[in-house]
Amino acid sequence: MGKVKSFVTLKTSVTPEMQELINQQIKLEAVSSWAYLAAASWCDKEGFVGSAAYLYKHAEEERMHMMKFFNYLNNAGGHALAPAIKEVKYDFETLREVFEDALAHEIKVTHAINDLVDACLKMKDFATFQFLQWFVQEQREEEVISRRAVELFDIIGEEGQGIWHIDKAIGELAAQAEAADSAEAPAE
Ligand code: OFO
């Protein structure tokens, strides 16, 4: 049984180097999910219900991203590794800080996806290149929504009831993100 398994495992279409890179991306998506979950919980405790709803939903979405990489790697004969997550921030000074951190994180993830695409081309791994196209588009959309959330702080202003309106508007961004997601064709 063990031998049959090793033989099947040998028939992988991803190289060990690509497997390592995909496992790094799996970890980054898992960190994203945990970071959004931690931020959602902080918002919940502070009474920012719109922001908490947006961030809880986003945490689920990041887990879905992680699972796309997981399934892709295992279906290609590789070995996806469940990552250990330590790098999560649980406390914030302000609501604005939550969303500035989220935008900075999304930009970091976009760079990581771009590096992965670049590695695919260098290794002539066209199957992984094609698989990644969904993520290229997804990152573009995630950056737009994250940037919009940060912009709301300047547009509405944080004084008086401003923060209440900002929280409400961020809650509405969740519906916008959902509409964008359901307009996309699923990629596996
Ligand atoms: Fe996985 O897209 Fe955000 O981080």
PDB file of C-alpha atoms and ligand atoms in Angstrom:
ATOM      1  CA  MET A   1       0.000   0.000   0.000  1.00  0.00           C
ATOM      2  CA  GLY A   2       2.798   2.365   1.022  1.00  0.00           C
ATOM      3  CA  LYS A   3       4.651   1.572  -2.217  1.00  0.00           C
ATOM      4  CA  VAL A   4       1.591   2.213  -4.403  1.00  0.00           C
ATOM      5  CA  LYS A   5       1.123   5.531  -2.610  1.00  0.00           C
ATOM      6  CA  SER A   6       4.774   6.511  -3.161  1.00  0.00           C
ATOM      7  CA  PHE A   7       4.504   5.633  -6.837  1.00  0.00           C
ATOM      8  CA  VAL A   8       1.351   7.751  -7.213  1.00  0.00           C
ATOM      9  CA  THR A   9       2.950  10.607  -5.279  1.00  0.00           C
ATOM     10  CA  LEU A  10       5.927  10.506  -7.626  1.00  0.00           C
ATOM     11  CA  LYS A  11       3.577  11.243 -10.510  1.00  0.00           C
ATOM     12  CA  THR A  12       3.188  14.873  -9.584  1.00  0.00           C
ATOM     13  CA  SER A  13       2.842  17.624 -12.160  1.00  0.00           C
ATOM     14  CA  VAL A  14       4.244  20.315  -9.861  1.00  0.00           C
ATOM     15  CA  THR A  15       7.943  20.530  -9.110  1.00  0.00           C
ATOM     16  CA  PRO A  16       9.184  20.416  -5.489  1.00  0.00           C
ATOM     17  CA  GLU A  17      10.077  24.126  -5.846  1.00  0.00           C
ATOM     18  CA  MET A  18       6.546  25.018  -6.970  1.00  0.00           C
ATOM     19  CA  GLN A  19       5.100  22.884  -4.177  1.00  0.00           C
ATOM     20  CA  GLU A  20       7.168  24.865  -1.665  1.00  0.00           C
ATOM     21  CA  LEU A  21       5.967  28.181  -3.153  1.00  0.00           C
ATOM     22  CA  ILE A  22       2.315  27.070  -3.107  1.00  0.00           C
ATOM     23  CA  ASN A  23       2.659  25.952   0.503  1.00  0.00           C
ATOM     24  CA  GLN A  24       4.033  29.412   1.355  1.00  0.00           C
ATOM     25  CA  GLN A  25       0.975  30.951  -0.315  1.00  0.00           C
ATOM     26  CA  ILE A  26      -1.304  28.562   1.604  1.00  0.00           C
ATOM     27  CA  LYS A  27       0.254  29.907   4.783  1.00  0.00           C
ATOM     28  CA  LEU A  28      -0.223  33.526   3.686  1.00  0.00           C
ATOM     29  CA  GLU A  29      -3.917  32.912   2.904  1.00  0.00           C
ATOM     30  CA  ALA A  30      -4.321  31.224   6.302  1.00  0.00           C
ATOM     31  CA  VAL A  31      -2.624  34.201   7.990  1.00  0.00           C
ATOM     32  CA  SER A  32      -5.068  36.451   6.095  1.00  0.00           C
ATOM     33  CA  SER A  33      -8.041  34.477   7.357  1.00  0.00           C
ATOM     34  CA  TRP A  34      -6.806  34.555  10.950  1.00  0.00           C
ATOM     35  CA  ALA A  35      -5.904  38.258  10.768  1.00  0.00           C
ATOM     36  CA  TYR A  36      -9.396  39.142   9.498  1.00  0.00           C
ATOM     37  CA  LEU A  37     -10.964  36.956  12.173  1.00  0.00           C
ATOM     38  CA  ALA A  38      -8.934  38.665  14.918  1.00  0.00           C
ATOM     39  CA  ALA A  39      -9.832  42.114  13.540  1.00  0.00           C
ATOM     40  CA  ALA A  40     -13.523  41.126  13.279  1.00  0.00           C
ATOM     41  CA  SER A  41     -13.520  40.064  16.897  1.00  0.00           C
ATOM     42  CA  TRP A  42     -11.926  43.357  18.017  1.00  0.00           C
ATOM     43  CA  CYS A  43     -14.595  45.320  16.065  1.00  0.00           C
ATOM     44  CA  ASP A  44     -17.337  43.151  17.570  1.00  0.00           C
ATOM     45  CA  LYS A  45     -16.104  43.824  21.098  1.00  0.00           C
ATOM     46  CA  GLU A  46     -15.872  47.576  20.385  1.00  0.00           C
ATOM     47  CA  GLY A  47     -19.436  47.674  19.003  1.00  0.00           C
ATOM     48  CA  PHE A  48     -18.520  48.260  15.343  1.00  0.00           C
ATOM     49  CA  VAL A  49     -21.108  45.847  14.017  1.00  0.00           C
ATOM     50  CA  GLY A  50     -20.880  46.769  10.317  1.00  0.00           C
ATOM     51  CA  SER A  51     -17.097  46.379  10.286  1.00  0.00           C
ATOM     52  CA  ALA A  52     -17.302  43.118  12.255  1.00  0.00           C
ATOM     53  CA  ALA A  53     -19.772  41.679   9.711  1.00  0.00           C
ATOM     54  CA  TYR A  54     -17.517  42.701   6.820  1.00  0.00           C
ATOM     55  CA  LEU A  55     -14.413  41.232   8.461  1.00  0.00           C
ATOM     56  CA  TYR A  56     -16.028  37.958   9.593  1.00  0.00           C
ATOM     57  CA  LYS A  57     -17.175  37.401   6.026  1.00  0.00           C
ATOM     58  CA  HIS A  58     -13.740  38.237   4.709  1.00  0.00           C
ATOM     59  CA  ALA A  59     -12.127  35.754   7.092  1.00  0.00           C
ATOM     60  CA  GLU A  60     -14.295  33.021   5.507  1.00  0.00           C
ATOM     61  CA  GLU A  61     -13.318  34.177   2.046  1.00  0.00           C
ATOM     62  CA  GLU A  62      -9.618  33.950   2.878  1.00  0.00           C
ATOM     63  CA  ARG A  63     -10.116  30.396   4.106  1.00  0.00           C
ATOM     64  CA  MET A  64     -11.755  29.619   0.763  1.00  0.00           C
ATOM     65  CA  HIS A  65      -8.667  31.050  -0.989  1.00  0.00           C
ATOM     66  CA  MET A  66      -6.443  28.823   1.126  1.00  0.00           C
ATOM     67  CA  MET A  67      -8.560  25.784   0.229  1.00  0.00           C
ATOM     68  CA  LYS A  68      -8.354  26.550  -3.493  1.00  0.00           C
ATOM     69  CA  PHE A  69      -4.546  26.305  -3.232  1.00  0.00           C
ATOM     70  CA  PHE A  70      -4.858  23.217  -1.022  1.00  0.00           C
ATOM     71  CA  ASN A  71      -7.071  21.376  -3.499  1.00  0.00           C
ATOM     72  CA  TYR A  72      -5.036  22.462  -6.485  1.00  0.00           C
ATOM     73  CA  LEU A  73      -1.771  21.206  -4.991  1.00  0.00           C
ATOM     74  CA  ASN A  74      -3.142  17.877  -3.793  1.00  0.00           C
ATOM     75  CA  ASN A  75      -4.976  17.285  -7.076  1.00  0.00           C
ATOM     76  CA  ALA A  76      -1.677  17.872  -8.895  1.00  0.00           C
ATOM     77  CA  GLY A  77      -0.114  15.054  -6.865  1.00  0.00           C
ATOM     78  CA  GLY A  78       1.614  17.376  -4.379  1.00  0.00           C
ATOM     79  CA  HIS A  79       1.268  17.670  -0.612  1.00  0.00           C
ATOM     80  CA  ALA A  80      -0.518  20.705   0.836  1.00  0.00           C
ATOM     81  CA  LEU A  81       0.535  21.448   4.410  1.00  0.00           C
ATOM     82  CA  ALA A  82      -1.820  22.830   7.073  1.00  0.00           C
ATOM     83  CA  PRO A  83       0.175  25.821   8.355  1.00  0.00           C
ATOM     84  CA  ALA A  84       0.867  26.886  11.937  1.00  0.00           C
ATOM     85  CA  ILE A  85      -0.292  30.487  12.420  1.00  0.00           C
ATOM     86  CA  LYS A  86       1.356  32.763  14.962  1.00  0.00           C
ATOM     87  CA  GLU A  87       1.588  36.185  13.291  1.00  0.00           C
ATOM     88  CA  VAL A  88      -1.792  37.677  14.204  1.00  0.00           C
ATOM     89  CA  LYS A  89      -2.559  41.103  15.680  1.00  0.00           C
ATOM     90  CA  TYR A  90      -5.413  41.053  18.205  1.00  0.00           C
ATOM     91  CA  ASP A  91      -5.539  44.671  19.376  1.00  0.00           C
ATOM     92  CA  PHE A  92      -5.944  47.969  17.586  1.00  0.00           C
ATOM     93  CA  GLU A  93      -5.946  51.589  18.708  1.00  0.00           C
ATOM     94  CA  THR A  94      -8.653  52.725  16.298  1.00  0.00           C
ATOM     95  CA  LEU A  95     -11.081  51.438  13.657  1.00  0.00           C
ATOM     96  CA  ARG A  96      -9.049  53.255  11.042  1.00  0.00           C
ATOM     97  CA  GLU A  97      -5.971  51.233  12.027  1.00  0.00           C
ATOM     98  CA  VAL A  98      -7.910  47.991  11.373  1.00  0.00           C
ATOM     99  CA  PHE A  99      -8.602  49.002   7.785  1.00  0.00           C
ATOM    100  CA  GLU A 100      -5.199  50.550   7.107  1.00  0.00           C
ATOM    101  CA  ASP A 101      -3.643  47.249   8.218  1.00  0.00           C
ATOM    102  CA  ALA A 102      -6.075  45.323   6.008  1.00  0.00           C
ATOM    103  CA  LEU A 103      -5.152  47.387   2.944  1.00  0.00           C
ATOM    104  CA  ALA A 104      -1.406  46.996   3.632  1.00  0.00           C
ATOM    105  CA  HIS A 105      -1.949  43.246   3.989  1.00  0.00           C
ATOM    106  CA  GLU A 106      -3.857  42.987   0.702  1.00  0.00           C
ATOM    107  CA  ILE A 107      -1.066  44.833  -1.117  1.00  0.00           C
ATOM    108  CA  LYS A 108       1.415  42.338   0.368  1.00  0.00           C
ATOM    109  CA  VAL A 109      -0.736  39.414  -0.842  1.00  0.00           C
ATOM    110  CA  THR A 110      -0.958  40.945  -4.332  1.00  0.00           C
ATOM    111  CA  HIS A 111       2.853  41.071  -4.482  1.00  0.00           C
ATOM    112  CA  ALA A 112       3.043  37.447  -3.324  1.00  0.00           C
ATOM    113  CA  ILE A 113       0.597  36.340  -6.043  1.00  0.00           C
ATOM    114  CA  ASN A 114       2.551  38.314  -8.644  1.00  0.00           C
ATOM    115  CA  ASP A 115       5.791  36.630  -7.515  1.00  0.00           C
ATOM    116  CA  LEU A 116       4.101  33.247  -7.819  1.00  0.00           C
ATOM    117  CA  VAL A 117       2.925  34.062 -11.352  1.00  0.00           C
ATOM    118  CA  ASP A 118       6.463  35.157 -12.207  1.00  0.00           C
ATOM    119  CA  ALA A 119       7.876  31.886 -10.823  1.00  0.00           C
ATOM    120  CA  CYS A 120       5.384  29.879 -12.937  1.00  0.00           C
ATOM    121  CA  LEU A 121       6.581  31.564 -16.105  1.00  0.00           C
ATOM    122  CA  LYS A 122      10.239  31.029 -15.208  1.00  0.00           C
ATOM    123  CA  MET A 123       9.560  27.320 -14.471  1.00  0.00           C
ATOM    124  CA  LYS A 124       7.261  26.941 -17.496  1.00  0.00           C
ATOM    125  CA  ASP A 125       4.518  25.688 -15.157  1.00  0.00           C
ATOM    126  CA  PHE A 126       1.607  26.783 -17.337  1.00  0.00           C
ATOM    127  CA  ALA A 127      -1.064  24.828 -15.480  1.00  0.00           C
ATOM    128  CA  THR A 128      -0.297  26.690 -12.244  1.00  0.00           C
ATOM    129  CA  PHE A 129      -0.009  29.922 -14.210  1.00  0.00           C
ATOM    130  CA  GLN A 130      -3.545  29.404 -15.516  1.00  0.00           C
ATOM    131  CA  PHE A 131      -4.861  28.426 -12.073  1.00  0.00           C
ATOM    132  CA  LEU A 132      -3.445  31.674 -10.655  1.00  0.00           C
ATOM    133  CA  GLN A 133      -5.365  33.927 -13.035  1.00  0.00           C
ATOM    134  CA  TRP A 134      -8.407  33.810 -10.750  1.00  0.00           C
ATOM    135  CA  PHE A 135      -6.238  35.101  -7.882  1.00  0.00           C
ATOM    136  CA  VAL A 136      -4.772  37.906  -9.995  1.00  0.00           C
ATOM    137  CA  GLN A 137      -8.301  39.180 -10.629  1.00  0.00           C
ATOM    138  CA  GLU A 138      -9.411  38.542  -7.037  1.00  0.00           C
ATOM    139  CA  GLN A 139      -6.515  40.571  -5.622  1.00  0.00           C
ATOM    140  CA  ARG A 140      -7.364  43.490  -7.851  1.00  0.00           C
ATOM    141  CA  GLU A 141     -10.933  43.460  -6.504  1.00  0.00           C
ATOM    142  CA  GLU A 142      -9.820  43.002  -2.900  1.00  0.00           C
ATOM    143  CA  GLU A 143      -7.513  45.986  -3.143  1.00  0.00           C
ATOM    144  CA  VAL A 144     -10.313  48.150  -4.556  1.00  0.00           C
ATOM    145  CA  ILE A 145     -12.665  47.284  -1.676  1.00  0.00           C
ATOM    146  CA  SER A 146      -9.948  47.616   0.987  1.00  0.00           C
ATOM    147  CA  ARG A 147      -8.921  51.006  -0.370  1.00  0.00           C
ATOM    148  CA  ARG A 148     -12.561  52.133  -0.416  1.00  0.00           C
ATOM    149  CA  ALA A 149     -12.860  51.203   3.271  1.00  0.00           C
ATOM    150  CA  VAL A 150      -9.842  53.388   4.163  1.00  0.00           C
ATOM    151  CA  GLU A 151     -11.107  56.262   2.000  1.00  0.00           C
ATOM    152  CA  LEU A 152     -14.395  56.316   3.927  1.00  0.00           C
ATOM    153  CA  PHE A 153     -12.557  57.661   6.982  1.00  0.00           C
ATOM    154  CA  ASP A 154     -11.506  60.776   5.052  1.00  0.00           C
ATOM    155  CA  ILE A 155     -14.695  61.185   3.037  1.00  0.00           C
ATOM    156  CA  ILE A 156     -17.100  60.908   5.973  1.00  0.00           C
ATOM    157  CA  GLY A 157     -14.768  62.203   8.705  1.00  0.00           C
ATOM    158  CA  GLU A 158     -14.408  60.582  12.121  1.00  0.00           C
ATOM    159  CA  GLU A 159     -15.796  63.432  14.241  1.00  0.00           C
ATOM    160  CA  GLY A 160     -19.157  63.280  16.019  1.00  0.00           C
ATOM    161  CA  GLN A 161     -21.352  60.571  14.544  1.00  0.00           C
ATOM    162  CA  GLY A 162     -18.893  60.130  11.673  1.00  0.00           C
ATOM    163  CA  ILE A 163     -17.449  56.895  13.018  1.00  0.00           C
ATOM    164  CA  TRP A 164     -20.984  55.435  13.271  1.00  0.00           C
ATOM    165  CA  HIS A 165     -21.627  56.291   9.610  1.00  0.00           C
ATOM    166  CA  ILE A 166     -18.223  54.887   8.587  1.00  0.00           C
ATOM    167  CA  ASP A 167     -18.981  51.607  10.343  1.00  0.00           C
ATOM    168  CA  LYS A 168     -22.361  51.412   8.622  1.00  0.00           C
ATOM    169  CA  ALA A 169     -20.815  52.143   5.196  1.00  0.00           C
ATOM    170  CA  ILE A 170     -18.158  49.463   5.741  1.00  0.00           C
ATOM    171  CA  GLY A 171     -20.937  46.981   6.560  1.00  0.00           C
ATOM    172  CA  GLU A 172     -22.439  47.815   3.174  1.00  0.00           C
ATOM    173  CA  LEU A 173     -19.113  47.060   1.481  1.00  0.00           C
ATOM    174  CA  ALA A 174     -19.634  43.416   2.502  1.00  0.00           C
ATOM    175  CA  ALA A 175     -22.670  43.243   0.210  1.00  0.00           C
ATOM    176  CA  GLN A 176     -20.671  44.891  -2.569  1.00  0.00           C
ATOM    177  CA  ALA A 177     -17.869  42.332  -2.179  1.00  0.00           C
ATOM    178  CA  GLU A 178     -20.414  39.508  -2.227  1.00  0.00           C
ATOM    179  CA  ALA A 179     -21.984  40.816  -5.450  1.00  0.00           C
ATOM    180  CA  ALA A 180     -18.527  40.984  -7.080  1.00  0.00           C
ATOM    181  CA  ASP A 181     -17.789  37.394  -5.971  1.00  0.00           C
ATOM    182  CA  SER A 182     -21.026  35.939  -7.252  1.00  0.00           C
ATOM    183  CA  ALA A 183     -20.493  37.637 -10.634  1.00  0.00           C
ATOM    184  CA  GLU A 184     -17.272  35.608 -11.068  1.00  0.00           C
ATOM    185  CA  ALA A 185     -17.026  32.156 -12.566  1.00  0.00           C
ATOM    186  CA  PRO A 186     -15.720  29.663  -9.966  1.00  0.00           C
ATOM    187  CA  ALA A 187     -12.159  28.463 -10.619  1.00  0.00           C
ATOM    188  CA  GLU A 188     -10.711  25.130  -9.418  1.00  0.00           C
TER     189      GLU A 188
HETATM  190 FE1  OFO B   1      -6.591  35.934  -0.213  1.00  0.00          FE
HETATM  191  O1  OFO B   1      -6.972  37.596  -0.756  1.00  0.00           O
HETATM  192 FE2  OFO B   1      -6.986  38.809   0.632  1.00  0.00          FE
HETATM  193  O2  OFO B   1      -5.485  38.373   1.487  1.00  0.00           O
END
